[in-house]
Tab-separated table of C-alpha atoms and ligand atoms in Angstrom:
chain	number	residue	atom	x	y	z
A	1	UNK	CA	18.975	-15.277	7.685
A	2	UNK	CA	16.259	-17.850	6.788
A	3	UNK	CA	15.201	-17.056	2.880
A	4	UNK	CA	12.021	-15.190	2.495
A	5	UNK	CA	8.718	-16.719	1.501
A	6	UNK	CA	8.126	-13.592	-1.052
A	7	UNK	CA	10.785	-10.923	-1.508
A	8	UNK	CA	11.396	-7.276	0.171
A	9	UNK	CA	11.171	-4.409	-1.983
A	10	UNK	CA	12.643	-1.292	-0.980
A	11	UNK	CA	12.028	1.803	-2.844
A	12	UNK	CA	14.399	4.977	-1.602
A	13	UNK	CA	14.190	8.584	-3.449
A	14	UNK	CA	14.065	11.507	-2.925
A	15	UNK	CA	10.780	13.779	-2.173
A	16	UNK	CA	8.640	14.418	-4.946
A	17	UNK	CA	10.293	11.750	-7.400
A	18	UNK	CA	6.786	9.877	-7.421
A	19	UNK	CA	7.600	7.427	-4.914
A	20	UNK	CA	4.619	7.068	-2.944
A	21	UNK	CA	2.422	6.825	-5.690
A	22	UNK	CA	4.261	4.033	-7.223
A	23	UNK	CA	5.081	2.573	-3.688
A	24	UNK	CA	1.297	1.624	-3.231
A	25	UNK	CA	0.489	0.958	-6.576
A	26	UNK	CA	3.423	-1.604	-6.856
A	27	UNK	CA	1.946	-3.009	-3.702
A	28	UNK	CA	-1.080	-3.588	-4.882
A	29	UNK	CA	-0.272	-5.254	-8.346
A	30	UNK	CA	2.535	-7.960	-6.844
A	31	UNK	CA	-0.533	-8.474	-3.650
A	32	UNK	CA	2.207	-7.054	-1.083
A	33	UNK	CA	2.258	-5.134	1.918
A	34	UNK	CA	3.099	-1.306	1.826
A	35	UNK	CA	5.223	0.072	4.174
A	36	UNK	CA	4.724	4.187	4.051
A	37	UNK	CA	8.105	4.358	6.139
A	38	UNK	CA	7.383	8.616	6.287
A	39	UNK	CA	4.515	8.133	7.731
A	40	UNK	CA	6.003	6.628	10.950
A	41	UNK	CA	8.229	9.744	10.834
A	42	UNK	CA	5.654	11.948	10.492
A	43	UNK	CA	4.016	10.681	13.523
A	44	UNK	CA	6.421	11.415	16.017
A	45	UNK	CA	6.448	14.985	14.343
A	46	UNK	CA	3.182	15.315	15.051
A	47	UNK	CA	3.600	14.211	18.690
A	48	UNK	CA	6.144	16.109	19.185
A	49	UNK	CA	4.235	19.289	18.185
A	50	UNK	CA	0.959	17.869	20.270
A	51	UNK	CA	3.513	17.449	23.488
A	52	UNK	CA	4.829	21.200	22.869
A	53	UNK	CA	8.512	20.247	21.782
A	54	UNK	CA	10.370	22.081	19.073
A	55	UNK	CA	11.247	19.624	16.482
A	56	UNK	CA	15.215	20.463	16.854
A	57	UNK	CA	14.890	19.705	20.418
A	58	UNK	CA	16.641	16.119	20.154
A	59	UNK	CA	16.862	15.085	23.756
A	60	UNK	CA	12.786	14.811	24.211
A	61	UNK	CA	11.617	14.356	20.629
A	62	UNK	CA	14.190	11.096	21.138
A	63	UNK	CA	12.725	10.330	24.079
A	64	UNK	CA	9.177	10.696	23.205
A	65	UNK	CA	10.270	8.826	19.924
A	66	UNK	CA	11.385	5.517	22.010
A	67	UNK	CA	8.711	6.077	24.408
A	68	UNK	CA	5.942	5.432	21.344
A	69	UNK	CA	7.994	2.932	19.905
A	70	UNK	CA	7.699	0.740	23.171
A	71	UNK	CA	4.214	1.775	23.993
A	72	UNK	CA	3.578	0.295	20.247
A	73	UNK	CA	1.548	3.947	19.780
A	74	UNK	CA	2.273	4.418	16.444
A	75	UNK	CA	0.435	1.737	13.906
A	76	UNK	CA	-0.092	1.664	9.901
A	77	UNK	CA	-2.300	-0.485	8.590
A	78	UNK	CA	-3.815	-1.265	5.385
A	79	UNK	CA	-6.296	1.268	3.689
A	80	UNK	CA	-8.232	0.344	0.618
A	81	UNK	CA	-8.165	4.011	-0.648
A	82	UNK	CA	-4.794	5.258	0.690
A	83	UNK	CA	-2.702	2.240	0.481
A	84	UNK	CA	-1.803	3.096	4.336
A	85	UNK	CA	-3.763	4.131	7.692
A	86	UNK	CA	-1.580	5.791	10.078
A	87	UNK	CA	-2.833	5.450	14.104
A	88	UNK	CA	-1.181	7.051	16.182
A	89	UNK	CA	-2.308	6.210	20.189
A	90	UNK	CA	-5.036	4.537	18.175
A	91	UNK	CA	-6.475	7.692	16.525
A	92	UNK	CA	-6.207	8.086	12.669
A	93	UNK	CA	-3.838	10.879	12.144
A	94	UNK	CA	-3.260	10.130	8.120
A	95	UNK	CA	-5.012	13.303	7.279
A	96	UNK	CA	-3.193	15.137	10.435
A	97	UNK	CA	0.434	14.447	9.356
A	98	UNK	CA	0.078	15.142	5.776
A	99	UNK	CA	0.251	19.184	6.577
A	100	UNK	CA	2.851	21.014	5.190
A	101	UNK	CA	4.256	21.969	8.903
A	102	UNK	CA	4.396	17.877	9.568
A	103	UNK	CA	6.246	17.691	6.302
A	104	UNK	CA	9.363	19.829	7.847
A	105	UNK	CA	8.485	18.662	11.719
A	106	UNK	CA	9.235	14.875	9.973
A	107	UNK	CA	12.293	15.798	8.015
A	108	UNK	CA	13.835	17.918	11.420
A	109	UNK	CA	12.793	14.738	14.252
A	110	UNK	CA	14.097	12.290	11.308
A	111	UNK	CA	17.600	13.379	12.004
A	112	UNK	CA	17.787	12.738	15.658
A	113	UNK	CA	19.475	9.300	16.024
A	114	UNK	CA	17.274	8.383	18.591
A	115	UNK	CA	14.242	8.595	16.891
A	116	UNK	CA	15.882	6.647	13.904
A	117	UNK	CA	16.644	4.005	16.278
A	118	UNK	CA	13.659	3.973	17.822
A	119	UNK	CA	11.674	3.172	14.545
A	120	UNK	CA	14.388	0.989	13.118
A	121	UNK	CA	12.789	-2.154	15.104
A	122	UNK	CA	9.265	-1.046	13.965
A	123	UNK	CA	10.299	-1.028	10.195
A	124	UNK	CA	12.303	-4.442	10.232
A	125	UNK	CA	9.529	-6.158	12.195
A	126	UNK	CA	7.021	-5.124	9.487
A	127	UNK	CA	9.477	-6.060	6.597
A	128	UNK	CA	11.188	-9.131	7.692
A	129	UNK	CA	9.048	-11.941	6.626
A	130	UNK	CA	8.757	-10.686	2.748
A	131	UNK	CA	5.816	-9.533	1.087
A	132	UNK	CA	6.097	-6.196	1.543
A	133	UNK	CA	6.992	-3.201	-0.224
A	134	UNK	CA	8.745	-0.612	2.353
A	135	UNK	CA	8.972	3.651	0.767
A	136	UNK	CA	11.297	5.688	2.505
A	137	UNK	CA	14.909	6.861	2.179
A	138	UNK	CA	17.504	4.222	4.052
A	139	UNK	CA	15.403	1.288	3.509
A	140	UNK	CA	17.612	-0.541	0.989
A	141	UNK	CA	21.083	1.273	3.045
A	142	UNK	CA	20.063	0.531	6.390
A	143	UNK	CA	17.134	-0.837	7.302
A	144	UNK	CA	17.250	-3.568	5.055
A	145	UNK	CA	20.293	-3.927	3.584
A	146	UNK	CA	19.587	-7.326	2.839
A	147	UNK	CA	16.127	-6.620	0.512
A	148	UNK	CA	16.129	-8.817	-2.482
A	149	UNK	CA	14.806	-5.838	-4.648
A	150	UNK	CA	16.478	-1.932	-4.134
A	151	UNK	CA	14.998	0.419	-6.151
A	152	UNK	CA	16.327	3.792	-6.061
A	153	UNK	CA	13.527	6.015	-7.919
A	154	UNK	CA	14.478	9.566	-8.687
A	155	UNK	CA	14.168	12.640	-11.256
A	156	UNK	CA	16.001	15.794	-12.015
A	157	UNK	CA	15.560	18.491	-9.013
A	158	UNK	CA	13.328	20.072	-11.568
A	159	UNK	CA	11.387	17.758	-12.783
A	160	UNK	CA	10.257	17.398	-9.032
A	161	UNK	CA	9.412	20.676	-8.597
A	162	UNK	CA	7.002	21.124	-11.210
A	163	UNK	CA	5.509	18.088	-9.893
A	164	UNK	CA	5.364	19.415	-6.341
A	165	UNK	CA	4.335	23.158	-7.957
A	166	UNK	CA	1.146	21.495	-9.685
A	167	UNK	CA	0.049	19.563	-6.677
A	168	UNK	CA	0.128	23.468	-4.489
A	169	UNK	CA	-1.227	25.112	-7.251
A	170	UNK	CA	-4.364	22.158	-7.325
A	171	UNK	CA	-4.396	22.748	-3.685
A	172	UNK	CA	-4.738	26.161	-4.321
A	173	UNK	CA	-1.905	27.133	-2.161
A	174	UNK	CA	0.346	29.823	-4.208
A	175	UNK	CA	3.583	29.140	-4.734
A	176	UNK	CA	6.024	30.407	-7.534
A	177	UNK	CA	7.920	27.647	-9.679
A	178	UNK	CA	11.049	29.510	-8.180
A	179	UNK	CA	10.449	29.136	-4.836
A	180	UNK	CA	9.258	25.448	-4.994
A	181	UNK	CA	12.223	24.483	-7.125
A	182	UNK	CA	14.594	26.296	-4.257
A	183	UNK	CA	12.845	23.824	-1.504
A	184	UNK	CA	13.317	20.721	-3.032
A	185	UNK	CA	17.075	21.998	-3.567
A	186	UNK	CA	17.148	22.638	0.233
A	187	UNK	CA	15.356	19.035	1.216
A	188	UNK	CA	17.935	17.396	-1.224
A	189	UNK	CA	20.558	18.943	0.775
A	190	UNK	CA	19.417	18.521	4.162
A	191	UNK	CA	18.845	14.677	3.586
A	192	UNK	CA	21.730	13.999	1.719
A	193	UNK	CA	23.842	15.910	3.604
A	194	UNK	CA	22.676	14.155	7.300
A	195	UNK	CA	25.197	12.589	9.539
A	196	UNK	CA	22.634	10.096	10.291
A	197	UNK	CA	21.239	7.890	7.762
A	198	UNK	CA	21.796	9.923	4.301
A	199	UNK	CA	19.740	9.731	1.471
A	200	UNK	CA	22.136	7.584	-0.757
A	201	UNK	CA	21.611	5.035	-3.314
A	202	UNK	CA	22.541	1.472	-2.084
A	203	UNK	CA	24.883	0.032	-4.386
A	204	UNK	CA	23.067	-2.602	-5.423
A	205	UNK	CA	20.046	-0.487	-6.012
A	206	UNK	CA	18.746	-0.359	-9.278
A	207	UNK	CA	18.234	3.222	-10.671
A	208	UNK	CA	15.124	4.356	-12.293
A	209	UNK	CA	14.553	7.954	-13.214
A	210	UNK	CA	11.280	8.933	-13.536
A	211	UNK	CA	11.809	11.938	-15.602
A	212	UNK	CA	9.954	11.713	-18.763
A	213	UNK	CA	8.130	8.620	-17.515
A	214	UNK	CA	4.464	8.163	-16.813
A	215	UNK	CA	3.346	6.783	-13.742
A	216	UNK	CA	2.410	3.401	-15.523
A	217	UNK	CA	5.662	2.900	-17.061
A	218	UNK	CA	7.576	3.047	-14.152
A	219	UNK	CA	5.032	0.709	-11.930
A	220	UNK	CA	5.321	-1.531	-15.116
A	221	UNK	CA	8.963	-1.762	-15.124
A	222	UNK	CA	9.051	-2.320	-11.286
A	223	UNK	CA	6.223	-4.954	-11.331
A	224	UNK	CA	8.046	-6.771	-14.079
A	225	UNK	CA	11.388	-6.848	-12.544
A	226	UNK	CA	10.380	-8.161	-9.022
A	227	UNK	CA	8.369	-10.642	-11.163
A	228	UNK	CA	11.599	-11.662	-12.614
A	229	UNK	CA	13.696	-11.720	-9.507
A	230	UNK	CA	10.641	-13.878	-7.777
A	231	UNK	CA	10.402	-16.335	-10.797
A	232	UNK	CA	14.565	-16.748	-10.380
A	233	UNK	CA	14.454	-17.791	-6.223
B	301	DC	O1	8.421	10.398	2.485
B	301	DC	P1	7.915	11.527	3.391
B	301	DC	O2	7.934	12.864	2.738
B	301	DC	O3	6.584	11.203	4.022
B	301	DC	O4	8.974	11.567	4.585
B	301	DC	C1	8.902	12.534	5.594
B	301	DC	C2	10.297	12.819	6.130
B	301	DC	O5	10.814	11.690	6.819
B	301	DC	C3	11.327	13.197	5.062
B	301	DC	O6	11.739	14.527	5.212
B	301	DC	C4	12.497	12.302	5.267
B	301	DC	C5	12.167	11.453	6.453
B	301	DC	N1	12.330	10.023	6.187
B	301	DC	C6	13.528	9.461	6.517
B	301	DC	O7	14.431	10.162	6.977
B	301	DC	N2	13.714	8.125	6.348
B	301	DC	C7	12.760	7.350	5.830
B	301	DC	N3	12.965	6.045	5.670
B	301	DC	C8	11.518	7.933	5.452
B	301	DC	C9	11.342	9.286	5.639
C-alpha cells in the first residue's frame, strides 16, 4: 500500500457518544473530507422501506443493497451546513433518513452481510487516498484497518442517554430518562453483540471518553493529535 498524501482518520463509537458532531467538526478544522459512514446505511433502510421489504428480510434488502451499490445510487457529498448530503437515486434524502424508524431500519439492514459487503467498496473508495475523516462503527476494524489515526470515542451508557433524552425532549418528542437509557442499553447490545462486523475497539485505537468533556475539548484533543501524527510522516 502506497503511503497516503494526508492521513485516514477513523472515528468508531457507539450511538450517542457525540461522534457525529465531532466527526464533521474535526473535518472541517484539519480541511478533510467527512465520511458520515451511517448515512450510507441509512439509505438502503430507507430503500428498503420505499421497495416494501421488512428490514429483517436479508435475502432482498442484500440484494437491493448490491443492486445500489453497482448502480452507484447512493452518493454523499459535501454540505456546507451539514458536513454531509446524502443522494440517494440522485434525490436528497438527508432529512428522509434521519427519522427515528430509519434509525432502527439502518441498525436491522446493517447486519445483513450482504449489505455490509456491498458498501464496503463504497467506503474504501472514498477513504483510500487520505484526507478524509470516515464516522461509523468498523471503520478502524474493518474497513480500514490500515487508518493512520483510530479513534474510538465513547461515554458511559448514561451519559449517552441524557444526551439522546435532551435532544427528544428539544424535539419535543416525550420520552422518560428510563426508557431512553434502556434503548441505548439495547443498541449497545445489538451492535456489539453482531456476528457481522461488531462494534469493537481496534486495538490500536486510541480511547477517548467523552464523559465530562465538552464538545471543544474533545475536537481539540483530536485535531491536535492527527496534527502530531501528520507532522511525524
Ligand atoms: O451512526 P448512525 O446512527 O447514523 O448509524 C446508523 C446505523 O448503522 C447504526 O445502528 C449502526 C449502523 N452502522 C454500522 O453498522 N456500521 C457503520 N460503519 C456505521 C453505521
Amino acid at each position: 500500500m502506497p503511503k497516503r498524501a494526508r492521513v485516514l482518520v477513523a472515528i468508531d463509537g457507539p450511538a450517542g457518544a457525540g461522534k457525529s458532531t465531532v466527526a464533521r467538526r474535526v473535518a472541517e478544522r484539519l480541511d478533510m473530507v467527512l465520511v458520515d459512514t451511517g448515512a450510507l446505511y441509512r439509505c438502503v433502510a430507507l430503500a428498503a422501506s420505499r421497495a416494501g421489504l421488512a428490514f429483517s428480510d436479508e435475502e432482498p434488502v442484500g440484494a437491493l443493497a448490491a443492486r445500489l451499490a453497482e448502480a452507484r445510487a447512493i452518493r454523499l457529498e459535501a454540505d456546507k451546513e451539514r458536513g454531509v448530503r446524502a443522494l440517494l437515486e440522485g434525490e436528497d434524502v438527508s432529512i428522509a433518513i434521519r427519522t427515528p424508524e430509519m434509525s432502527l431500519g439502518a441498525s436491522q439492514v446493517s447486519a445483513i452481510p450482504r449489505v455490509r459487503d456491498a458498501l464496503l467498496a463504497m467506503q474504501r473508495q472514498a477513504g483510500e487516498k487520505g484526507g478524509v475523516v470516515l464516522e461509523g462503527r468498523d471503520i478502524g476494524t474493518v474497513v480500514f484497518p490500515d487508518a493512520e489515526v483510530k479513534f474510538f470515542l465513547t461515554a458511559s451508557p448514561e451519559e449517552r442517554a441524557t444526551r439522546r433524552h435532551l435532544e427528544l425532549v428539544q424535539k419535543g418528542t416525550p420520552a422518560s430518562f428510563q426508557e431512553t437509557l434502556a434503548d441505548v442499553v439495547k443498541r449497545d447490545k445489538a451492535d456489539t453483540e453482531r456476528p457481522v462486523a461488531p462494534l469493537r475497539q481496534a486495538d490500536d485505537a486510541i480511547v477517548i471518553d467523552s464523559g465530562g468533556k465538552s464538545i471543544e475539548d474533545v475536537v481539540d484533543e483530536m485535531v491536535r493529535l492527527v496534527s502530531q501524527r501528520e507532522a511525524e510522516r
